[in-house]
Coordinates of C-alpha atoms and ligand atoms in Angstrom, one line a residue:
X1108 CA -18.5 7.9 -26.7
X1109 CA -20.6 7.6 -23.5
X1110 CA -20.9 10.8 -21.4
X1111 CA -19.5 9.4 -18.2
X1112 CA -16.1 7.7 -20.2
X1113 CA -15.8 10.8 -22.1
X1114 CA -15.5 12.3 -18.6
X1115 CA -13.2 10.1 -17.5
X1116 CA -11.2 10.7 -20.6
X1117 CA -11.3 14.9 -20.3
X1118 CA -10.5 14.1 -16.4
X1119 CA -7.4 11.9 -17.1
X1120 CA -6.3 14.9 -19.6
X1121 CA -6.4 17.5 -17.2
X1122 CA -4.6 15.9 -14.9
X1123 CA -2.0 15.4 -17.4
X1124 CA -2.0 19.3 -17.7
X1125 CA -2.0 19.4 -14.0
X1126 CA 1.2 16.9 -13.9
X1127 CA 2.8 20.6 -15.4
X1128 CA 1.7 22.8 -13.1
X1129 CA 2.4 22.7 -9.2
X1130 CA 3.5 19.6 -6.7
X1131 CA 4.0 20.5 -3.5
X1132 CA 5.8 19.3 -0.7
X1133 CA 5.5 19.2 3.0
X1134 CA 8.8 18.5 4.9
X1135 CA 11.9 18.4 3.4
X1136 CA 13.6 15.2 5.2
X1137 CA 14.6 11.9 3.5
X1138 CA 11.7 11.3 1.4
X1139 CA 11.4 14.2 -0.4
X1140 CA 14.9 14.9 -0.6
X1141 CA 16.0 11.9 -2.4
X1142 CA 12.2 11.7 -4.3
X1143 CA 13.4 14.9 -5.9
X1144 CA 16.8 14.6 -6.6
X1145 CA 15.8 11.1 -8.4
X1146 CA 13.0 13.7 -10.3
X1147 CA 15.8 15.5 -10.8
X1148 CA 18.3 13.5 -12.6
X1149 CA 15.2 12.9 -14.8
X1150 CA 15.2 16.6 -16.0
X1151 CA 12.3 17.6 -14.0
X1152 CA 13.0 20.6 -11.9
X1153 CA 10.7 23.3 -10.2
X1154 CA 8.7 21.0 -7.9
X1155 CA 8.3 23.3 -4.4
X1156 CA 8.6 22.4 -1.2
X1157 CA 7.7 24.0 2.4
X1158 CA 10.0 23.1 5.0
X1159 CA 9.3 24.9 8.4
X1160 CA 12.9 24.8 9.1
X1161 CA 13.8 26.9 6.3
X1162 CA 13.1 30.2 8.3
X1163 CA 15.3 28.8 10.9
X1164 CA 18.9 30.7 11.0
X1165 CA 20.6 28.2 11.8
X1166 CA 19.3 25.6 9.4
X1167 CA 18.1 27.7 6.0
X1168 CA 21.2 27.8 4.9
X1169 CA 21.8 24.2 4.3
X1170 CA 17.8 24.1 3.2
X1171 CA 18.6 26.4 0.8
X1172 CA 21.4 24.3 -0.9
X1173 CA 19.3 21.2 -0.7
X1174 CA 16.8 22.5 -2.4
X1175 CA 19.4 24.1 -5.1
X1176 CA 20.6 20.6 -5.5
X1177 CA 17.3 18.9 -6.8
X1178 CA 15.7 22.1 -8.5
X1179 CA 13.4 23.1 -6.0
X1180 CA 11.7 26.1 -4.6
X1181 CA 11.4 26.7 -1.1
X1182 CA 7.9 28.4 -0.3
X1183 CA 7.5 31.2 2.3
X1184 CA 4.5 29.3 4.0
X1185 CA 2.5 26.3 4.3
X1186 CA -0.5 28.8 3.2
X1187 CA 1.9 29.9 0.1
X1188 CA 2.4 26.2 -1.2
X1189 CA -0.8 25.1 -0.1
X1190 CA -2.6 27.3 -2.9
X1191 CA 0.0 27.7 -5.2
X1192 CA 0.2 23.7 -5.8
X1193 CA -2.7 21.5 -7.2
X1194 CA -1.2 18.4 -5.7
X1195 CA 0.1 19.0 -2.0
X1196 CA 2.4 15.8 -0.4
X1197 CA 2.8 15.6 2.8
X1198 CA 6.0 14.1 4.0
X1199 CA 6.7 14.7 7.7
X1200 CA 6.0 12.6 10.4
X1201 CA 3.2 10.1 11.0
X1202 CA 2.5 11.3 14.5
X1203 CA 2.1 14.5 13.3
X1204 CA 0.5 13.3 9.9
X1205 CA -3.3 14.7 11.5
X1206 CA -2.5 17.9 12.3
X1207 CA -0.7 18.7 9.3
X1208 CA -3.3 17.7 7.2
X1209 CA -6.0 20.1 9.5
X1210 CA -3.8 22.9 8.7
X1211 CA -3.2 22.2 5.2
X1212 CA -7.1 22.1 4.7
X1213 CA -7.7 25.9 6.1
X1214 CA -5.9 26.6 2.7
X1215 CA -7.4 23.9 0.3
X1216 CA -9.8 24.4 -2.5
X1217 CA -12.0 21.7 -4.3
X1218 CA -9.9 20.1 -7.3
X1219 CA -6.5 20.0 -5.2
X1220 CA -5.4 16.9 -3.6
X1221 CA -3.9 16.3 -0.8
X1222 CA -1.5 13.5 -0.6
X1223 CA -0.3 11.6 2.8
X1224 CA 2.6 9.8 2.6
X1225 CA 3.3 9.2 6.1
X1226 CA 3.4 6.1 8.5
X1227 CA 0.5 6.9 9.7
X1228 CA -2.1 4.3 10.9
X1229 CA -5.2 3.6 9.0
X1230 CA -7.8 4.8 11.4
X1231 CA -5.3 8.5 11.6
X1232 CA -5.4 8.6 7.6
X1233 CA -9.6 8.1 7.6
X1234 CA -9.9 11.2 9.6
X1235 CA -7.2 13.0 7.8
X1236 CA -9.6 12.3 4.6
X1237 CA -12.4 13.4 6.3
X1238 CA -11.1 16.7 7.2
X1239 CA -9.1 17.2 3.8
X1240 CA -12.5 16.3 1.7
X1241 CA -15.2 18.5 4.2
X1242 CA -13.2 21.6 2.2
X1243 CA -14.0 19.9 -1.4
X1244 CA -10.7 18.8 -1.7
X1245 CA -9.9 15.3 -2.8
X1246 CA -7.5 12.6 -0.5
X1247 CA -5.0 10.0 -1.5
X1248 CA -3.6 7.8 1.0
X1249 CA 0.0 6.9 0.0
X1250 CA 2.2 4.4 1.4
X1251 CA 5.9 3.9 0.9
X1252 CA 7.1 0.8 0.4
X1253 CA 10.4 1.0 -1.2
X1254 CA 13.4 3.8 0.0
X1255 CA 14.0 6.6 -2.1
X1256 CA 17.4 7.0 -0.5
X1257 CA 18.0 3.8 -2.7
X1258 CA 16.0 4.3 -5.7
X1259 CA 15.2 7.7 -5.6
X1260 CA 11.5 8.9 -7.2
X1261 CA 10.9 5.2 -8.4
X1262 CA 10.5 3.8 -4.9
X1263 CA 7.2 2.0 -5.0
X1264 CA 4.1 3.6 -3.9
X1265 CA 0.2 2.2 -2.9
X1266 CA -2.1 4.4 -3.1
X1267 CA -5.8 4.4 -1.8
X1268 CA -8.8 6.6 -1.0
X1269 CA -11.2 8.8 -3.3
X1270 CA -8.2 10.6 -5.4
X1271 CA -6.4 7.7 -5.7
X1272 CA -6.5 7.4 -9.2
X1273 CA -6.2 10.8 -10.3
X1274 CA -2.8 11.4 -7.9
X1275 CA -1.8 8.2 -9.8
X1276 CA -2.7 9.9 -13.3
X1277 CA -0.5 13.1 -12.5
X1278 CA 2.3 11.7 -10.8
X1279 CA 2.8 8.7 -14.1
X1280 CA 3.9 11.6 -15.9
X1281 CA 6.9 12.0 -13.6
X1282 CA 7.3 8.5 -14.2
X1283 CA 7.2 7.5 -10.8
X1284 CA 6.3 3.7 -9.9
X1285 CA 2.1 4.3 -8.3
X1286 CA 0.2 1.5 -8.0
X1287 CA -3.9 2.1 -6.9
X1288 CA -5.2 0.0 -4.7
X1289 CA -8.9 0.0 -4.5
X1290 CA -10.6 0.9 -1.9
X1291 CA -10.7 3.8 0.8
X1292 CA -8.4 5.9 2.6
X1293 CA -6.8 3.6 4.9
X1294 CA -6.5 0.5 3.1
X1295 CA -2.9 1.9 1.9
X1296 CA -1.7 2.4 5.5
X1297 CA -3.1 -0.9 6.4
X1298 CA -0.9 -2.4 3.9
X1299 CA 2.2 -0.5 5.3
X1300 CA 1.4 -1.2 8.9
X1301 CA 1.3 -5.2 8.0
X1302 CA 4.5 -5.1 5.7
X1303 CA 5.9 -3.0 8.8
X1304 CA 4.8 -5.7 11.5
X1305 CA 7.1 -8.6 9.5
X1306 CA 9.9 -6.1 8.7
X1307 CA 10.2 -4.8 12.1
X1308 CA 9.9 -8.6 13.5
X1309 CA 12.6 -10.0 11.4
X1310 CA 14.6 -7.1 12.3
X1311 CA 13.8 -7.4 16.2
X1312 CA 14.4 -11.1 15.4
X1313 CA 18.4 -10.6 13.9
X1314 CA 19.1 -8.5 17.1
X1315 CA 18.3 -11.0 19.7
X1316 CA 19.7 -13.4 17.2
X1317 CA 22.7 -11.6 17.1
X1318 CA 23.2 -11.2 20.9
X1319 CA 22.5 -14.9 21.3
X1320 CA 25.3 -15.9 19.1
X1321 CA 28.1 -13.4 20.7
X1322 CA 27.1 -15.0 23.6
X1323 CA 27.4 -17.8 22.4
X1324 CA 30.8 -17.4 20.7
X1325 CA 29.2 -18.3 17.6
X1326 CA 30.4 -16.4 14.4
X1327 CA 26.9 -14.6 13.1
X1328 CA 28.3 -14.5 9.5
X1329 CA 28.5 -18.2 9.3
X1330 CA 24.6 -18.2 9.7
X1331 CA 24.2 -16.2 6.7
X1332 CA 23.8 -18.5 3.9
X1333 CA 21.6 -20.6 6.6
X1334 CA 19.2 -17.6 7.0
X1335 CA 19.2 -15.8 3.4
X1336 CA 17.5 -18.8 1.6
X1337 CA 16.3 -21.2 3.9
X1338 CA 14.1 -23.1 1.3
X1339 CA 14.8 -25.7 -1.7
X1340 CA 13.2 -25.1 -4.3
X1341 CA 11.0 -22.7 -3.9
X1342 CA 10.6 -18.8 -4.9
X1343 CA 11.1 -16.4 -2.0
X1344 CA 7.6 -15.1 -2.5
X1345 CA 6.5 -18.1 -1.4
X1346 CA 8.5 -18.6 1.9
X1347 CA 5.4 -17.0 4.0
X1348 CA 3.0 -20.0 3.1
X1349 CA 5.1 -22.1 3.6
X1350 CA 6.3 -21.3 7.1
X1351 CA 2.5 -20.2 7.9
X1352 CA 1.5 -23.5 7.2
X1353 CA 4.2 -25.4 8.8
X1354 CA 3.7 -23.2 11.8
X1355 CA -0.3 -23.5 12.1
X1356 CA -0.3 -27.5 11.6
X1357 CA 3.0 -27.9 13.8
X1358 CA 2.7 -25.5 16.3
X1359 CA 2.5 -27.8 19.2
X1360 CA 5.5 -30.1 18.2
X1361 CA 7.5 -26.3 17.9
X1362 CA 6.3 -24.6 20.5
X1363 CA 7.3 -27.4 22.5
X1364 CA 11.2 -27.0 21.0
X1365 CA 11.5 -23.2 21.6
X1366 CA 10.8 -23.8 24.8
X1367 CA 14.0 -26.0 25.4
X1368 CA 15.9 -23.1 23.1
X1369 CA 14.5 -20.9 25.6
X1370 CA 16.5 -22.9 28.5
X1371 CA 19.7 -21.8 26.4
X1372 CA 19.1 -18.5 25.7
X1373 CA 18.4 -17.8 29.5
X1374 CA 21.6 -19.6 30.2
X1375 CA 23.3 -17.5 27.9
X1376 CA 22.4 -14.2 29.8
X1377 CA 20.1 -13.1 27.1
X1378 CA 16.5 -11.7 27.8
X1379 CA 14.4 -14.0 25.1
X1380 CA 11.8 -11.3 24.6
X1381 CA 11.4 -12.6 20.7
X1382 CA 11.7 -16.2 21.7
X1383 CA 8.8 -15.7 24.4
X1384 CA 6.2 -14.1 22.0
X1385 CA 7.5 -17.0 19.6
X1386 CA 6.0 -19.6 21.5
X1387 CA 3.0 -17.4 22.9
X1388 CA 2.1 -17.5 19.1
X1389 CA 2.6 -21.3 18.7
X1390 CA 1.0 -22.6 21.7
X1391 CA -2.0 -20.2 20.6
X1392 CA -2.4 -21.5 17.2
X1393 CA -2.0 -24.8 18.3
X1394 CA -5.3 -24.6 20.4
X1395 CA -7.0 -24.7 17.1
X1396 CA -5.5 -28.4 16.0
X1397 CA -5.3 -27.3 12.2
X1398 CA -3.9 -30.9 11.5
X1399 CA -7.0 -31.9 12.6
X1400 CA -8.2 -30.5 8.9
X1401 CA -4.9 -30.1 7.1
X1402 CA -1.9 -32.2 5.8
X1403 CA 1.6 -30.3 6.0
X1404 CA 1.8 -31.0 2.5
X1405 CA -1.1 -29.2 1.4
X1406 CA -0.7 -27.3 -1.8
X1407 CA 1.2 -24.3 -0.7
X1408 CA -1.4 -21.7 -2.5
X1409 CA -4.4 -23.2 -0.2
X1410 CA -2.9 -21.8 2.6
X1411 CA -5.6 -19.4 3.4
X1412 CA -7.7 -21.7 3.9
X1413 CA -5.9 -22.4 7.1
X1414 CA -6.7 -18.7 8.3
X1415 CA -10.2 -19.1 7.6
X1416 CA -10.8 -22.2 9.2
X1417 CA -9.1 -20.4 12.2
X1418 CA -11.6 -17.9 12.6
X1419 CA -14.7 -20.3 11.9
X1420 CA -13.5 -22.4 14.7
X1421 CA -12.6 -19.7 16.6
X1422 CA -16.7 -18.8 16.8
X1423 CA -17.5 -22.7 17.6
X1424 CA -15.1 -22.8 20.3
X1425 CA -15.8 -19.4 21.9
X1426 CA -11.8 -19.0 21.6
X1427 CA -10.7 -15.7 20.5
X1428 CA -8.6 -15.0 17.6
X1429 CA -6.0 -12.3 19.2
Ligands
LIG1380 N1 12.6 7.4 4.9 C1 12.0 6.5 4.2 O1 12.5 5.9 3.3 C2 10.5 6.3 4.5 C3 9.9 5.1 4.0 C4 8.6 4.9 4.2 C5 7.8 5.9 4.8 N2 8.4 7.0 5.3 C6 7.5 8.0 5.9 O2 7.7 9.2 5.1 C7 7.6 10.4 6.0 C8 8.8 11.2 5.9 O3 10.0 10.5 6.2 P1 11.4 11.1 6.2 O4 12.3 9.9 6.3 O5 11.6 12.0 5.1 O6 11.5 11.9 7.6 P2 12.5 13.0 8.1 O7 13.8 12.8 7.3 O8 12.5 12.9 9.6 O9 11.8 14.3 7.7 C9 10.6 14.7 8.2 C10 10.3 16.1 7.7 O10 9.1 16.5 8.2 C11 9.2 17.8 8.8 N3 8.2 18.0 9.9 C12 8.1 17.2 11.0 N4 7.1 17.6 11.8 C13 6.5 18.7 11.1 C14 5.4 19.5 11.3 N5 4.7 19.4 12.4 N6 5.1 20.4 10.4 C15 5.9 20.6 9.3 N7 6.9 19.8 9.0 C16 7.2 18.9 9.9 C17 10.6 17.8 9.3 O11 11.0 19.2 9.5 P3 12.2 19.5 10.6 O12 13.5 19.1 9.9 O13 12.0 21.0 10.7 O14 11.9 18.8 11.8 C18 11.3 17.2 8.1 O15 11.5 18.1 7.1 C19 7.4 9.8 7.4 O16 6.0 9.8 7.8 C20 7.9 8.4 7.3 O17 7.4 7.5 8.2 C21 9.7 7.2 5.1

């Protein structure tokens, strides 16, 4: 066998080993709660966790039975887990992702890896890396995509950055659901923030939806069916190229159209702060004249094609893409 792929091979077997000595958790809220319980159910007990509430009077009490319930220890200290776990998660908050991971680091030795699993954003989880690898120490940026609350320690996971594969190596053998994604730390969180930025617009969307149709005496429910599966025909995967295509080579016709719904949700009392951005984004795609290029027929997998075009135009015309 070649040196380097027998390596990779010892490598990948000690962090099998690894997978049976010590994970460690930062935070003990939602995430790691229900990740462990699912880990739990599974047989696998003994994971520890440090949760700086636990020395709270108040609160150690309950800590203390959560952890009893999914097999966990608590740890005295972030120090204590910190170099008592080869593969350190940190679960807590992703405004405070940064400094957690400065701390963790005065404890960190090279093999370990630190994990972040927080919303943080990608430039936050680049300099978490740096920091975490200056001490030898490897980084994987993780990002959630699926709830543990609902599926417990299978939710779906990306992972990026330089110990990407190795966190995915150790964790396969809890048989959690890790995919890599190549590339550096940051590239995960990208990901995240973008699947955010359409979840938390369609949700932003519903509400004003909904206050529109109270106001309007409409019954939301009976929109349902209109709203759950909107296209004939076609897999849901595929309703974003559709509707990005329709809404680059229509934009003007639609912009102009939301601007008479926006007459009627004024008149109904409601604040159209969704509506307004709607056609902001219309009327600036429509500066480009993509039906100038494409039909809105096009084959639905082309579709990037139309973003492309966007930005080479975008340097002909001197118009910005923002
Ligand atoms: N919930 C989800 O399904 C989900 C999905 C995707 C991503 N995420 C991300 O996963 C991370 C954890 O989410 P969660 O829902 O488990 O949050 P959570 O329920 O609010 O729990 C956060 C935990 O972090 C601890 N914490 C906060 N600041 C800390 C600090 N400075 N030092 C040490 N511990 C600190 C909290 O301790 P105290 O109780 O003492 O405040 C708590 O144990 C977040 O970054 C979140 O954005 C969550």
């Amino acid at each position: 066998m070649e040196g380097n792929k027998l390596m990779k091979v010892m490598s990948v077997h000690a962090d099998r080993e690894t997978a049976n000595s010590q994970i460690g958790f930062i935070g003990f809220g939602e995430v790691v709660y229900h990740t462990l319980a699912g880990l739990s159910k599974e047989g696998i007990r003994g994971m520890r966790v440090y949760s700086r509430s636990a020395k709270d009077p108040a609160r150690s009490l309950l800590q203390q039975k959560r952890a009893g319930e999914v097999g966990a220890e608590l740890a005295v200290s972030l120090e204590e887990l910190v170099r008592s776990s080869r593969v350190i998660i940190s679960s807590v908050k992703g405004d405070v992702s940064l400094e957690v991971a400065a701390e963790a680091a005065r404890y960190l030795s090279p093999g370990q890896i630190f994990a972040d699993l927080n919303n943080a954003i990608p430039s936050v989880k680049r300099r978490s890396a740096e920091i975490i690898n200056a001490c030898g120490a490897g980084f994987a940026d993780v990002c959630l995509l699926e709830l543990p609350i609902q599926v417990g320690s299978k939710a779906l996971m990306y992972v990026s950055g330089d110990s990407a594969e190795r966190f995915k190596n150790i964790m396969d053998c809890y048989n959690m659901n890790i995919q890599v994604i190549p590339g550096e730390a940051g590239i995960a969180a990208s990901i995240k923030a973008l699947v955010n930025i359409y979840q938390k617009g369609v949700q932003s969307v519903y509400l004003e939806f909904a206050a529109c149709a109270h106001k309007a005496g409409i019954d939301i429910r009976l929109l349902e069916p209109l709203l759950v599966k909107p296209l004939v025909n076609l897999p849901r995967e595929k309703d974003m190229a559709f509707w990005l295509i329709r809404g680059a080579l229509l934009a003007k016709r639609k912009a102009g159209e939301m601007k008479e719904v926006l007459k009627m949700v004024e008149e109904l009392g409601i604040h159209p702060i969704m509506l307004e951005a709607t056609i902001q984004r219309l009327a600036w795609v429509a500066r480009f004249e993509m039906n100038k290029y494409f039909e809105a027929d096009m084959e639905l997998d082309k579709y990037t094609e139309i973003i492309d075009k966007i930005f080479e135009i975008s340097r002909d015309i001197e118009l910005e893409v923002r």
